[in-house]
Amino acid sequence: MVGLSEGERRFIRGGIAQDLRSDGRRRLQYCPISVQTGVIPQANGSARVRLGATDVIATIKAELGKPSLLQPDKGKVSIHVDCSPTAAPMFEGRGGEELSSELSLALERCLLGGKSGAGAAIDLSSLIVLDGKVCWDLYIDGLVISSDGNLLDTLAAAIKVALSNTGIPKVNIVYDGSPDDQPEVDVSDEEFLQFDTSGVPVVITLTKVGKHYIVDATAEEESQMSSAVSVSVNRNGQICGLIKRGGTGLDPSVILDMISVAKHVSKELISMLDSEIAAAEASDDES
Amino acid sequence: MRDLQPSLNQTQRVRLQSALRQLHSLPSSSSSLLYSVAVAVAVAVADPIHVNHEDNILKGHGTLDCDGEVVATLCGVVERVNKLVYVHALQARYKPEVGDIIVGRVIEIAPKRWRLEINFSQVAVLMLSSMNLPDGIQRRRTAVDELNMRSIFEENDVICAEVRGFQHDGSLHLQARSQKYGKLERGQLLTVPAYLVKRRKKHFHHLEQYGVDLIIGCNGFIWVGEHVEAGENVGMLVEDQKKTSIAEEESGSFTPLETRKHICRIANAVRLLSALGFTLTVEAIVDTAEASLASNIEINDMLGAKLFVQTVEREVQRRASMVRKKG
């Protein structure tokens, strides 16, 4: 990211204070969202989401595996994010690893819920094929193609859309032998199990600059932030995850205020994403 | 069209397609109207160029002699000037000339000079001797002046300067002696492809009706900011400027909201025109901003579908009326 002069920084801070950012948006306004589904046909589900200049692709791949011994009635989900060097020169080689692992961890916290699987966006029990023997392993991958701030929100939105586009093949157990052997399975090519993504939460990142919060910060505005709070909210207004970044300390009342602002903004984002998902599904059905 | 891809509905898509088709059929610049006899030949890499081999044709930039045939090595338009045949690339990197007005960003402070990034293949150099001292006196630069360079321009400062000349290794030398050059504050810097900015007589524009300064750098860096009288901040050193700016921030007096709205509107007009690939002239930018005001489009909606299609259609009308005037 190129540096900013003192005059430019003051201009950005002044804009945020006066509720008119550099591209004319208000503080709590999102950039135009553009959503495409099914961009990677080899994956079980995929989506590409563009939020302003930030561009990410999320893919979901499902493979048959063995459930863990501690939770034999649940499938497994793992999330991994990769920052491509095309997004920024500093991501070349191993430069993007720190950011990638931070984003992966944040997404796992927001979308996967606790250790027991409670509160997860995806119902893990729906991924089981045969208790204790066969389950579906979901591998969720995010790829950042172009980075202009607000990566967490965009990745969470892309995962939500990709999940709506995912089809898990139906599995028939052919032969279930002794308890120790792996049963033979027949993976159907035609019947698919779709996910209901109305329960998947979205992530709203509120960046605090000066005394005000903004939503959907660009990379320039993020360079001016004192701290940022990312709140994961689902359709019922419940908080599914909370992450704070940035070195500046925050008063607890400020955090509570940011959470309520995030809940308010999330309604708009969820409805925007749902309408885009419906439009994408409609165009898929047509073609 | 780059980057910007607003989601168009069906009618808007149809309107856009028809407008683009009309643009392709109309001749784009006045020069091609004068030489309307010769049709502009577009070539891609490895396309052969038709030449009469008996004349001693000089093979210029972008051509290569391949087995006796003249072949293009760039994508562009073939130009012929007397005996010289060359390929004029349409999307080339910025090519500086002496006297160009440039907007650049300081990336390094070196002994007796500042190094600026200007969207060129090399870094441009602004010598300490090519810059007015804060006290305005013409004198020899001493070692103390050299130590105080950071008080004039810091790293990451945005500066407006003029190209003074080239060095033997091809890098640029800049000068910022006049009052109108110097540090740019209170605004935003936009980057557009350099080929969209043509050389004109005036690059500094003070839009009086908006109170906004618009500096169109030939290198593709465009500065949109609050209007500053030339020479207002020249005498101030960086520490004094910082003190006044902190005092300003605490009292809450930033750029006034009206001026800020105009700055954002002009900036969005520049972004829209650069996404469409239209040449950036003051008239085009101001026309787009006024059209958005006339259509009651919000500032943040300026990059949306409505103004997108409207701007292309207006450009079609403008070029059609130009053709009618000439023809």
Coordinates of C-alpha atoms in Angstrom, one line a residue:
Chain A
M1 CA 0.0 0.0 0.0
V2 CA 1.4 3.4 -0.9
G3 CA 1.8 5.8 2.0
L4 CA -0.4 8.8 2.5
S5 CA 0.7 12.3 3.1
E6 CA -0.3 14.2 6.3
G7 CA -2.7 16.4 4.2
E8 CA -4.4 13.3 2.7
R9 CA -4.7 11.7 6.0
R10 CA -6.4 14.8 7.5
F11 CA -8.7 14.9 4.5
I12 CA -9.8 11.3 5.1
R13 CA -10.3 11.9 8.9
G14 CA -12.2 15.0 8.1
G15 CA -14.4 13.2 5.7
I16 CA -15.3 10.5 8.2
A17 CA -16.0 13.1 10.8
Q18 CA -18.3 15.0 8.4
D19 CA -20.1 11.7 7.2
L20 CA -18.8 12.1 3.6
R21 CA -16.0 9.7 2.7
S22 CA -13.7 10.1 -0.3
D23 CA -16.0 8.3 -2.7
G24 CA -19.1 10.0 -1.5
R25 CA -20.4 7.2 0.8
R26 CA -21.8 7.8 4.2
R27 CA -20.2 6.2 7.3
L28 CA -22.5 3.2 7.4
Q29 CA -22.8 2.6 3.7
Y30 CA -21.5 -0.4 1.9
C31 CA -19.9 -0.3 -1.6
P32 CA -21.9 -1.8 -4.4
I33 CA -21.8 -5.6 -4.1
S34 CA -21.5 -7.9 -7.1
V35 CA -22.0 -11.6 -6.7
Q36 CA -21.4 -14.5 -9.1
T37 CA -22.0 -18.2 -8.2
G38 CA -20.7 -21.3 -9.8
V39 CA -17.4 -19.7 -10.9
I40 CA -15.4 -22.9 -10.2
P41 CA -17.3 -25.8 -11.7
Q42 CA -15.0 -28.5 -10.3
A43 CA -15.8 -27.6 -6.7
N44 CA -19.0 -28.6 -5.0
G45 CA -19.9 -24.9 -4.5
S46 CA -18.2 -21.6 -5.3
A47 CA -18.8 -17.9 -5.4
R48 CA -17.1 -14.7 -6.3
V49 CA -17.9 -11.5 -4.4
R50 CA -16.8 -8.0 -5.3
L51 CA -17.2 -5.3 -2.7
G52 CA -15.9 -2.1 -4.2
A53 CA -12.4 -3.0 -5.3
T54 CA -12.0 -6.0 -3.0
D55 CA -12.5 -9.3 -4.9
V56 CA -12.5 -12.7 -3.4
I57 CA -13.5 -16.2 -4.5
A58 CA -14.7 -18.9 -2.0
T59 CA -15.0 -22.6 -2.9
I60 CA -16.5 -25.5 -1.0
K61 CA -15.2 -29.0 -1.7
A62 CA -16.7 -32.1 0.0
E63 CA -14.8 -35.3 0.5
L64 CA -15.7 -38.5 2.3
G65 CA -13.8 -39.1 5.5
K66 CA -14.0 -40.6 9.0
P67 CA -15.6 -38.6 11.8
S68 CA -13.4 -37.8 14.8
L69 CA -13.6 -40.2 17.7
L70 CA -14.8 -37.5 20.1
Q71 CA -17.8 -36.6 17.9
P72 CA -18.8 -39.6 15.9
D73 CA -22.1 -38.1 14.9
K74 CA -20.8 -34.9 13.3
G75 CA -19.0 -34.1 10.0
K76 CA -16.0 -31.9 9.8
V77 CA -15.5 -28.4 8.3
S78 CA -12.2 -26.6 7.9
I79 CA -11.7 -23.1 6.6
H80 CA -8.5 -21.8 4.9
V81 CA -7.8 -18.5 3.4
D82 CA -5.0 -17.7 0.9
C83 CA -4.0 -14.2 0.0
S84 CA -2.8 -14.3 -3.6
P85 CA 0.2 -12.2 -4.7
T86 CA -1.9 -10.6 -7.4
A87 CA -3.8 -8.7 -4.6
A88 CA -0.8 -6.8 -3.2
P89 CA 2.9 -7.0 -3.7
M90 CA 3.5 -7.7 0.0
F91 CA 1.7 -11.0 -0.4
E92 CA 4.4 -12.5 -2.5
G93 CA 6.1 -15.6 -1.3
R94 CA 5.3 -16.0 2.4
G95 CA 4.4 -12.4 3.0
G96 CA 0.7 -13.1 3.1
E97 CA 0.8 -16.0 5.5
E98 CA 0.2 -13.9 8.7
L99 CA -2.8 -12.2 7.2
S100 CA -4.1 -15.5 5.8
S101 CA -3.9 -17.3 9.1
E102 CA -5.5 -14.4 11.0
L103 CA -8.4 -14.4 8.5
S104 CA -8.8 -18.2 8.6
L105 CA -9.0 -18.1 12.4
A106 CA -11.4 -15.3 12.5
L107 CA -13.7 -17.0 10.0
E108 CA -13.6 -20.3 11.9
R109 CA -14.6 -18.4 15.1
C110 CA -17.5 -16.7 13.4
L111 CA -18.8 -19.6 11.3
L112 CA -18.0 -22.8 13.1
G113 CA -19.2 -22.1 16.6
G114 CA -17.8 -23.9 19.7
K115 CA -16.0 -27.1 20.2
S116 CA -19.2 -29.1 20.5
G117 CA -20.4 -27.8 17.2
A118 CA -23.1 -25.8 18.9
G119 CA -24.1 -22.5 17.2
A120 CA -22.3 -23.4 14.0
A121 CA -23.5 -21.8 10.7
I122 CA -23.6 -25.3 9.2
D123 CA -25.4 -28.0 11.0
L124 CA -22.6 -30.5 11.3
S125 CA -24.9 -33.4 12.0
S126 CA -26.3 -33.0 8.5
L127 CA -22.9 -34.0 7.2
I128 CA -22.9 -37.4 8.7
V129 CA -23.4 -40.5 6.5
L130 CA -22.8 -43.4 8.9
D131 CA -22.3 -42.7 12.6
G132 CA -18.7 -43.4 13.6
K133 CA -17.7 -44.6 10.1
V134 CA -18.3 -42.2 7.2
C135 CA -18.9 -38.5 7.2
W136 CA -18.5 -35.6 4.8
D137 CA -15.4 -33.3 5.3
L138 CA -16.1 -29.9 4.0
Y139 CA -13.0 -27.9 2.9
I140 CA -13.9 -24.2 2.6
D141 CA -11.2 -22.2 0.8
G142 CA -11.0 -18.5 0.3
L143 CA -8.8 -16.7 -2.3
V144 CA -8.2 -13.0 -2.1
I145 CA -7.7 -11.8 -5.7
S146 CA -7.8 -8.0 -5.1
S147 CA -7.4 -6.3 -1.7
D148 CA -8.8 -2.9 -1.0
G149 CA -9.7 -3.3 2.7
N150 CA -12.5 -5.1 4.4
L151 CA -11.3 -8.6 3.6
L152 CA -13.1 -10.3 6.5
D153 CA -16.6 -9.1 5.5
T154 CA -16.1 -10.0 1.9
L155 CA -14.8 -13.4 2.6
A156 CA -17.7 -14.2 5.0
A157 CA -20.2 -13.0 2.4
A158 CA -18.5 -15.2 -0.3
I159 CA -18.6 -18.2 2.0
K160 CA -22.3 -17.6 2.6
V161 CA -23.0 -17.4 -1.1
A162 CA -20.8 -20.4 -1.9
L163 CA -22.7 -22.5 0.7
S164 CA -26.0 -21.6 -1.0
N165 CA -24.5 -22.8 -4.3
T166 CA -23.1 -26.1 -2.8
G167 CA -24.6 -29.5 -3.6
I168 CA -23.4 -32.5 -1.6
P169 CA -24.1 -35.8 -3.4
K170 CA -26.3 -38.3 -1.8
V171 CA -24.6 -41.4 -0.5
N172 CA -26.0 -44.9 -0.4
I173 CA -24.4 -47.4 1.9
V174 CA -23.8 -50.5 -0.2
Y175 CA -22.3 -52.9 2.3
D176 CA -21.8 -52.4 6.0
G177 CA -19.4 -55.1 7.3
S178 CA -18.0 -55.6 10.8
P179 CA -17.7 -52.6 13.0
D180 CA -14.0 -52.3 12.3
D181 CA -14.1 -52.2 8.5
Q182 CA -14.9 -49.3 6.4
P183 CA -18.2 -49.8 4.6
E184 CA -18.5 -49.5 0.9
V185 CA -20.4 -46.5 -0.3
D186 CA -22.0 -45.5 -3.5
V187 CA -21.9 -41.8 -4.3
S188 CA -24.8 -40.7 -6.4
D189 CA -24.2 -38.5 -9.3
E190 CA -27.7 -37.0 -9.6
E191 CA -29.2 -36.4 -6.2
F192 CA -27.8 -33.5 -4.2
L193 CA -28.3 -32.2 -0.7
Q194 CA -28.5 -28.4 -0.6
F195 CA -27.7 -26.3 2.4
D196 CA -30.1 -23.8 3.9
T197 CA -28.0 -20.7 4.2
S198 CA -30.6 -18.5 5.9
G199 CA -28.9 -19.3 9.2
V200 CA -25.4 -18.5 8.1
P201 CA -24.2 -15.3 9.8
V202 CA -22.5 -12.4 8.1
V203 CA -19.5 -10.4 9.4
I204 CA -19.7 -6.7 9.9
T205 CA -16.4 -4.9 10.5
L206 CA -16.6 -1.5 12.2
T207 CA -13.4 0.5 11.8
K208 CA -13.0 3.3 14.4
V209 CA -11.3 6.4 13.0
G210 CA -11.2 9.3 15.5
K211 CA -14.5 9.4 17.2
H212 CA -16.6 7.7 14.6
Y213 CA -17.1 4.2 13.2
I214 CA -17.2 3.3 9.5
V215 CA -18.4 0.2 7.7
D216 CA -16.6 -1.2 4.7
A217 CA -13.3 0.7 5.0
T218 CA -11.0 1.0 2.0
A219 CA -7.3 0.2 2.4
E220 CA -6.6 4.0 2.8
E221 CA -9.2 4.4 5.6
E222 CA -7.9 1.2 7.3
S223 CA -4.5 2.8 7.5
Q224 CA -6.0 5.5 9.6
M225 CA -7.9 3.2 12.0
S226 CA -7.3 3.2 15.7
S227 CA -9.1 -0.1 16.3
A228 CA -11.6 -2.3 14.5
V229 CA -14.3 -4.6 15.8
S230 CA -15.7 -7.4 13.6
V231 CA -19.1 -8.7 14.7
S232 CA -20.7 -11.8 13.2
V233 CA -24.4 -11.5 13.3
N234 CA -27.0 -13.9 12.0
R235 CA -30.5 -13.3 10.7
N236 CA -32.1 -13.3 14.2
G237 CA -29.8 -10.6 15.4
Q238 CA -27.8 -12.9 17.5
I239 CA -24.0 -12.4 17.9
C240 CA -22.1 -15.5 16.6
G241 CA -18.6 -14.1 16.9
L242 CA -16.6 -11.1 18.0
I243 CA -13.0 -10.1 17.1
K244 CA -11.2 -6.9 18.0
R245 CA -8.1 -5.7 16.1
G246 CA -5.9 -2.8 16.5
G247 CA -3.7 -1.6 19.3
T248 CA -5.8 1.2 20.8
G249 CA -7.8 0.3 23.9
L250 CA -11.6 0.7 23.8
D251 CA -14.0 1.5 26.6
P252 CA -16.6 -1.3 27.1
S253 CA -19.5 1.1 26.4
V254 CA -17.9 1.8 23.0
I255 CA -17.8 -1.9 22.2
L256 CA -21.4 -2.3 23.2
D257 CA -22.3 0.7 21.0
M258 CA -20.4 -0.8 18.1
I259 CA -22.2 -4.1 18.5
S260 CA -25.6 -2.4 18.3
V261 CA -24.5 -0.5 15.2
A262 CA -23.3 -3.7 13.6
K263 CA -26.6 -5.4 14.3
H264 CA -28.4 -2.5 12.7
V265 CA -26.2 -2.6 9.6
S266 CA -26.3 -6.4 9.3
K267 CA -30.0 -6.4 8.5
E268 CA -29.3 -4.4 5.3
L269 CA -26.3 -6.5 4.3
I270 CA -28.2 -9.8 4.9
S271 CA -31.1 -8.7 2.8
M272 CA -28.8 -7.5 0.1
L273 CA -26.9 -10.8 0.0
D274 CA -30.1 -12.8 0.1
S275 CA -31.5 -11.0 -2.9
E276 CA -28.2 -11.5 -4.8
I277 CA -28.3 -15.2 -3.9
A278 CA -31.9 -15.4 -5.2
A279 CA -31.0 -13.6 -8.4
A280 CA -28.0 -15.8 -9.0
E281 CA -30.1 -19.0 -8.4
A282 CA -32.8 -17.7 -10.7
S283 CA -30.2 -17.1 -13.5
D284 CA -28.8 -20.5 -12.8
D285 CA -32.2 -22.1 -13.2
E286 CA -32.8 -20.3 -16.5
S287 CA -29.5 -21.4 -18.0
Chain B
M1 CA -13.5 -0.3 -19.6
R2 CA -11.6 -1.2 -16.5
D3 CA -12.4 -2.1 -12.9
L4 CA -15.8 -0.5 -12.8
Q5 CA -18.6 -3.0 -13.8
P6 CA -21.8 -1.7 -12.5
S7 CA -24.7 -4.2 -12.6
L8 CA -26.9 -3.0 -15.5
N9 CA -30.5 -4.0 -15.9
Q10 CA -31.7 -5.1 -19.3
T11 CA -32.6 -1.7 -20.8
Q12 CA -29.4 -0.1 -19.6
R13 CA -27.4 -2.9 -21.1
V14 CA -29.1 -2.4 -24.5
R15 CA -28.6 1.3 -24.3
L16 CA -24.9 0.8 -23.5
Q17 CA -24.3 -1.6 -26.3
S18 CA -25.9 0.7 -28.9
A19 CA -24.0 3.7 -27.6
L20 CA -20.7 1.8 -27.7
R21 CA -21.4 0.7 -31.3
Q22 CA -22.0 4.3 -32.3
L23 CA -18.8 5.4 -30.7
H24 CA -16.8 2.8 -32.6
S25 CA -18.2 4.0 -35.9
L26 CA -17.6 7.7 -35.2
P27 CA -14.0 9.0 -35.8
S28 CA -12.5 9.7 -32.4
S29 CA -10.2 12.6 -32.8
S30 CA -10.0 15.7 -34.9
S31 CA -6.7 14.7 -36.5
S32 CA -8.2 11.6 -38.0
L33 CA -10.9 13.8 -39.5
L34 CA -8.2 15.9 -41.2
Y35 CA -6.5 12.8 -42.6
S36 CA -9.8 11.1 -43.3
V37 CA -8.5 9.8 -46.6
A38 CA -6.1 7.4 -44.8
V39 CA -8.0 5.0 -42.7
A40 CA -6.3 4.3 -39.3
V41 CA -4.9 0.8 -39.5
A42 CA -4.9 -1.0 -36.2
V43 CA -2.3 -3.7 -35.7
A44 CA -1.5 -6.3 -33.1
V45 CA 1.8 -7.9 -32.2
A46 CA 3.2 -9.9 -35.2
D47 CA 0.8 -8.4 -37.7
P48 CA 2.5 -7.5 -41.0
I49 CA 2.5 -3.8 -42.1
H50 CA 2.0 -3.1 -45.7
V51 CA 5.0 -1.1 -47.1
N52 CA 6.2 -0.5 -50.6
H53 CA 9.6 -2.2 -50.5
E54 CA 11.1 0.0 -53.3
D55 CA 11.0 3.2 -51.2
N56 CA 13.6 3.3 -48.5
I57 CA 11.2 3.1 -45.6
L58 CA 12.6 3.9 -42.2
K59 CA 11.3 1.4 -39.7
G60 CA 10.5 3.3 -36.5
H61 CA 9.3 2.4 -33.0
G62 CA 7.2 -0.7 -32.7
T63 CA 8.3 -2.4 -35.9
L64 CA 10.7 -5.2 -36.7
D65 CA 12.2 -6.4 -39.9
C66 CA 11.3 -10.1 -40.0
D67 CA 12.4 -12.0 -43.2
G68 CA 12.2 -8.9 -45.3
E69 CA 8.7 -8.1 -44.0
V70 CA 7.9 -5.3 -41.7
V71 CA 6.1 -6.7 -38.7
A72 CA 4.5 -4.9 -35.7
T73 CA 5.8 -5.5 -32.2
L74 CA 3.2 -3.4 -30.4
C75 CA -0.5 -3.3 -30.4
G76 CA -1.6 0.1 -31.8
V77 CA -2.1 2.2 -34.9
V78 CA 0.3 2.4 -37.8
E79 CA 1.4 6.0 -38.4
R80 CA 3.3 7.2 -41.5
V81 CA 5.3 10.4 -41.6
N82 CA 7.1 10.8 -45.0
K83 CA 9.5 7.9 -45.0
L84 CA 9.1 6.9 -41.4
V85 CA 6.7 4.1 -40.5
Y86 CA 6.0 3.4 -36.8
V87 CA 3.4 1.9 -34.5
H88 CA 1.8 4.4 -32.1
A89 CA 0.8 2.4 -29.1
L90 CA -2.6 3.3 -27.6
Q91 CA -2.1 2.1 -24.1
A92 CA 1.5 3.1 -23.4
R93 CA 3.3 3.9 -20.3
Y94 CA 3.7 7.6 -19.4
K95 CA 6.3 9.2 -21.7
P96 CA 7.6 12.4 -20.1
E97 CA 8.6 15.5 -22.0
V98 CA 10.4 18.7 -20.9
G99 CA 7.8 21.2 -19.5
D100 CA 5.2 18.6 -18.4
I101 CA 3.3 19.3 -15.2
I102 CA 3.7 16.4 -12.9
V103 CA 2.1 15.3 -9.6
G104 CA 4.3 13.0 -7.7
R105 CA 4.7 11.5 -4.2
V106 CA 8.0 11.7 -2.3
I107 CA 9.3 8.2 -1.5
E108 CA 12.8 9.0 -0.3
I109 CA 15.0 11.8 0.9
A110 CA 18.6 11.6 -0.4
P111 CA 21.5 14.0 -0.1
K112 CA 20.4 17.3 -1.5
R113 CA 17.5 15.8 -3.4
W114 CA 14.0 14.3 -3.0
R115 CA 13.1 11.2 -5.0
L116 CA 9.5 11.1 -6.3
E117 CA 7.3 8.3 -7.6
I118 CA 5.5 9.5 -10.7
N119 CA 4.1 6.4 -12.4
F120 CA 7.1 6.2 -14.7
S121 CA 9.6 3.3 -15.1
Q122 CA 12.1 5.3 -13.1
V123 CA 12.0 7.5 -10.0
A124 CA 12.1 11.3 -10.7
V125 CA 14.5 13.5 -8.8
L126 CA 13.8 17.0 -7.4
M127 CA 17.0 18.7 -6.4
L128 CA 17.1 20.9 -3.4
S129 CA 18.5 23.7 -5.6
S130 CA 15.4 23.5 -7.8
M131 CA 13.1 24.3 -4.9
N132 CA 12.4 27.6 -3.3
L133 CA 13.5 27.9 0.3
P134 CA 10.9 28.6 2.9
D135 CA 12.2 32.0 3.6
G136 CA 12.1 32.9 0.0
I137 CA 15.6 34.3 -0.3
Q138 CA 17.7 33.3 -3.2
R139 CA 20.9 32.0 -1.7
R140 CA 23.4 29.2 -1.8
R141 CA 22.1 26.0 -0.2
T142 CA 24.2 25.3 2.9
A143 CA 24.6 22.1 4.9
V144 CA 22.0 23.4 7.4
D145 CA 19.5 23.6 4.5
E146 CA 20.3 20.0 3.6
L147 CA 19.7 18.9 7.1
N148 CA 16.4 20.7 7.2
M149 CA 15.1 19.2 3.9
R150 CA 12.5 17.2 5.9
S151 CA 10.9 20.4 7.1
I152 CA 10.1 21.3 3.5
F153 CA 8.9 18.0 2.1
E154 CA 8.5 14.8 4.1
E155 CA 8.1 11.2 2.9
N156 CA 4.8 10.4 1.3
D157 CA 4.1 14.1 0.6
V158 CA 2.2 14.9 -2.6
I159 CA 4.0 17.5 -4.7
C160 CA 3.3 19.3 -8.0
A161 CA 6.3 20.1 -10.1
E162 CA 7.5 20.5 -13.7
V163 CA 9.9 18.4 -15.7
R164 CA 13.1 20.3 -16.2
G165 CA 15.1 17.8 -18.2
F166 CA 16.4 14.3 -18.5
Q167 CA 19.6 12.8 -17.0
H168 CA 22.0 10.7 -19.1
D169 CA 20.5 7.5 -17.7
G170 CA 17.0 8.5 -18.7
S171 CA 15.7 9.5 -15.2
L172 CA 13.8 12.8 -14.8
H173 CA 14.8 16.0 -13.2
L174 CA 12.0 18.2 -11.8
Q175 CA 11.8 21.8 -10.7
A176 CA 9.3 23.5 -8.4
R177 CA 10.5 27.0 -8.4
S178 CA 7.2 28.8 -9.2
Q179 CA 4.6 29.7 -6.6
K180 CA 2.0 27.4 -8.2
Y181 CA 4.2 24.3 -7.6
G182 CA 4.8 22.7 -4.2
K183 CA 3.1 20.6 -1.6
L184 CA -0.5 19.6 -2.1
E185 CA -2.7 19.2 0.9
R186 CA -6.5 19.2 1.7
G187 CA -7.6 16.9 -1.0
Q188 CA -7.3 13.5 -2.6
L189 CA -5.0 12.0 -5.2
L190 CA -6.4 9.8 -8.0
T191 CA -4.5 7.6 -10.3
V192 CA -5.7 7.1 -13.9
P193 CA -3.9 5.5 -16.9
A194 CA -1.4 8.0 -18.2
Y195 CA -2.6 7.8 -21.8
L196 CA -5.9 9.3 -20.9
V197 CA -4.3 12.7 -20.1
K198 CA -3.4 14.7 -23.2
R199 CA -1.0 17.6 -23.1
R200 CA -2.8 20.9 -23.0
K201 CA -2.0 24.5 -22.4
K202 CA -3.4 24.5 -18.9
H203 CA -3.1 21.8 -16.3
F204 CA -4.0 23.8 -13.2
H205 CA -7.7 24.4 -13.0
H206 CA -9.4 26.5 -10.4
L207 CA -13.1 25.6 -10.6
E208 CA -14.6 28.8 -9.2
Q209 CA -18.2 27.6 -9.1
Y210 CA -17.1 24.8 -6.8
G211 CA -14.1 26.3 -5.0
V212 CA -12.0 23.3 -6.0
D213 CA -8.5 23.0 -7.4
L214 CA -8.1 20.4 -10.1
I215 CA -4.5 19.6 -11.2
I216 CA -4.3 17.1 -14.1
G217 CA -0.8 15.7 -14.1
C218 CA 0.5 14.5 -17.4
N219 CA 1.7 11.3 -15.6
G220 CA -1.8 10.2 -14.8
F221 CA -1.9 11.5 -11.2
I222 CA -4.8 13.8 -10.7
W223 CA -5.2 16.0 -7.6
V224 CA -8.6 17.2 -6.5
G225 CA -8.6 19.5 -3.5
E226 CA -9.7 22.6 -1.7
H227 CA -8.7 25.8 -3.4
V228 CA -5.4 27.2 -2.0
E229 CA -4.2 30.6 -3.2
A230 CA -0.8 30.2 -4.8
G231 CA 1.9 31.1 -2.3
E232 CA -0.3 30.8 0.8
N233 CA 1.6 28.0 2.5
V234 CA 5.0 28.6 0.9
G235 CA 6.6 30.3 3.8
M236 CA 5.5 27.7 6.4
L237 CA 7.7 25.0 7.5
V238 CA 6.4 21.5 8.2
E239 CA 6.4 21.8 12.0
D240 CA 4.3 25.0 11.9
Q241 CA 1.9 23.4 9.4
K242 CA 1.6 20.4 11.7
K243 CA 0.8 22.7 14.7
T244 CA -1.9 24.6 12.8
S245 CA -3.4 21.4 11.5
I246 CA -3.6 19.8 15.0
A247 CA -5.3 23.0 16.3
E248 CA -7.7 22.8 13.3
E249 CA -8.6 19.2 14.0
E250 CA -9.3 19.8 17.7
S251 CA -11.5 22.8 17.0
G252 CA -13.3 20.6 14.4
S253 CA -12.7 22.9 11.4
F254 CA -12.0 20.6 8.6
T255 CA -12.7 21.3 4.9
P256 CA -16.2 22.8 4.8
L257 CA -18.9 20.3 3.9
E258 CA -20.0 22.1 0.7
T259 CA -16.5 22.1 -0.7
R260 CA -16.0 18.5 0.4
K261 CA -19.1 17.5 -1.5
H262 CA -17.8 19.2 -4.7
I263 CA -14.4 17.5 -4.2
C264 CA -16.0 14.1 -4.0
R265 CA -18.3 14.8 -6.9
I266 CA -15.4 15.8 -9.2
A267 CA -13.3 12.9 -7.9
N268 CA -16.1 10.4 -8.8
A269 CA -16.5 12.1 -12.2
V270 CA -12.7 11.4 -12.8
R271 CA -13.1 7.8 -11.7
L272 CA -16.0 7.3 -14.0
L273 CA -14.4 8.8 -17.0
S274 CA -11.2 6.8 -16.5
A275 CA -13.2 3.6 -16.1
L276 CA -14.9 4.3 -19.4
G277 CA -11.5 5.1 -21.1
F278 CA -12.4 8.6 -22.2
T279 CA -9.8 11.3 -22.4
L280 CA -9.7 13.4 -19.3
T281 CA -10.2 17.1 -20.0
V282 CA -11.6 19.7 -17.7
E283 CA -14.6 20.2 -19.8
A284 CA -15.4 16.5 -19.8
I285 CA -15.0 16.3 -16.0
V286 CA -17.1 19.4 -15.2
D287 CA -19.8 18.2 -17.7
T288 CA -20.0 14.9 -16.0
A289 CA -20.2 16.4 -12.6
E290 CA -22.9 18.9 -13.7
A291 CA -24.9 16.2 -15.5
S292 CA -24.9 14.1 -12.3
L293 CA -26.2 17.2 -10.4
A294 CA -28.8 17.8 -13.0
S295 CA -30.0 14.2 -12.8
N296 CA -30.1 14.4 -9.0
I297 CA -27.7 11.5 -8.7
E298 CA -26.2 11.1 -5.2
I299 CA -22.4 11.4 -5.0
N300 CA -22.0 7.7 -4.0
D301 CA -24.3 6.6 -6.8
M302 CA -22.2 8.3 -9.4
L303 CA -20.3 5.1 -10.1
G304 CA -23.5 3.3 -10.6
A305 CA -25.3 2.1 -13.7
K306 CA -27.4 5.2 -14.4
L307 CA -24.7 7.8 -14.8
F308 CA -22.5 5.2 -16.5
V309 CA -24.9 4.8 -19.4
Q310 CA -25.8 8.5 -19.5
T311 CA -22.1 9.5 -19.8
V312 CA -21.5 7.2 -22.8
E313 CA -24.6 8.5 -24.5
R314 CA -23.6 12.1 -24.0
E315 CA -20.2 11.4 -25.4
V316 CA -21.8 9.9 -28.5
Q317 CA -23.9 13.0 -29.0
R318 CA -20.8 15.2 -28.5
R319 CA -18.8 13.4 -31.1
A320 CA -21.7 13.3 -33.6
S321 CA -22.1 17.0 -33.3
M322 CA -18.4 17.5 -33.8
V323 CA -18.5 15.4 -37.0
R324 CA -21.4 17.5 -38.2
K325 CA -19.6 20.7 -37.6
K326 CA -16.5 19.6 -39.4
G327 CA -18.2 17.8 -42.3

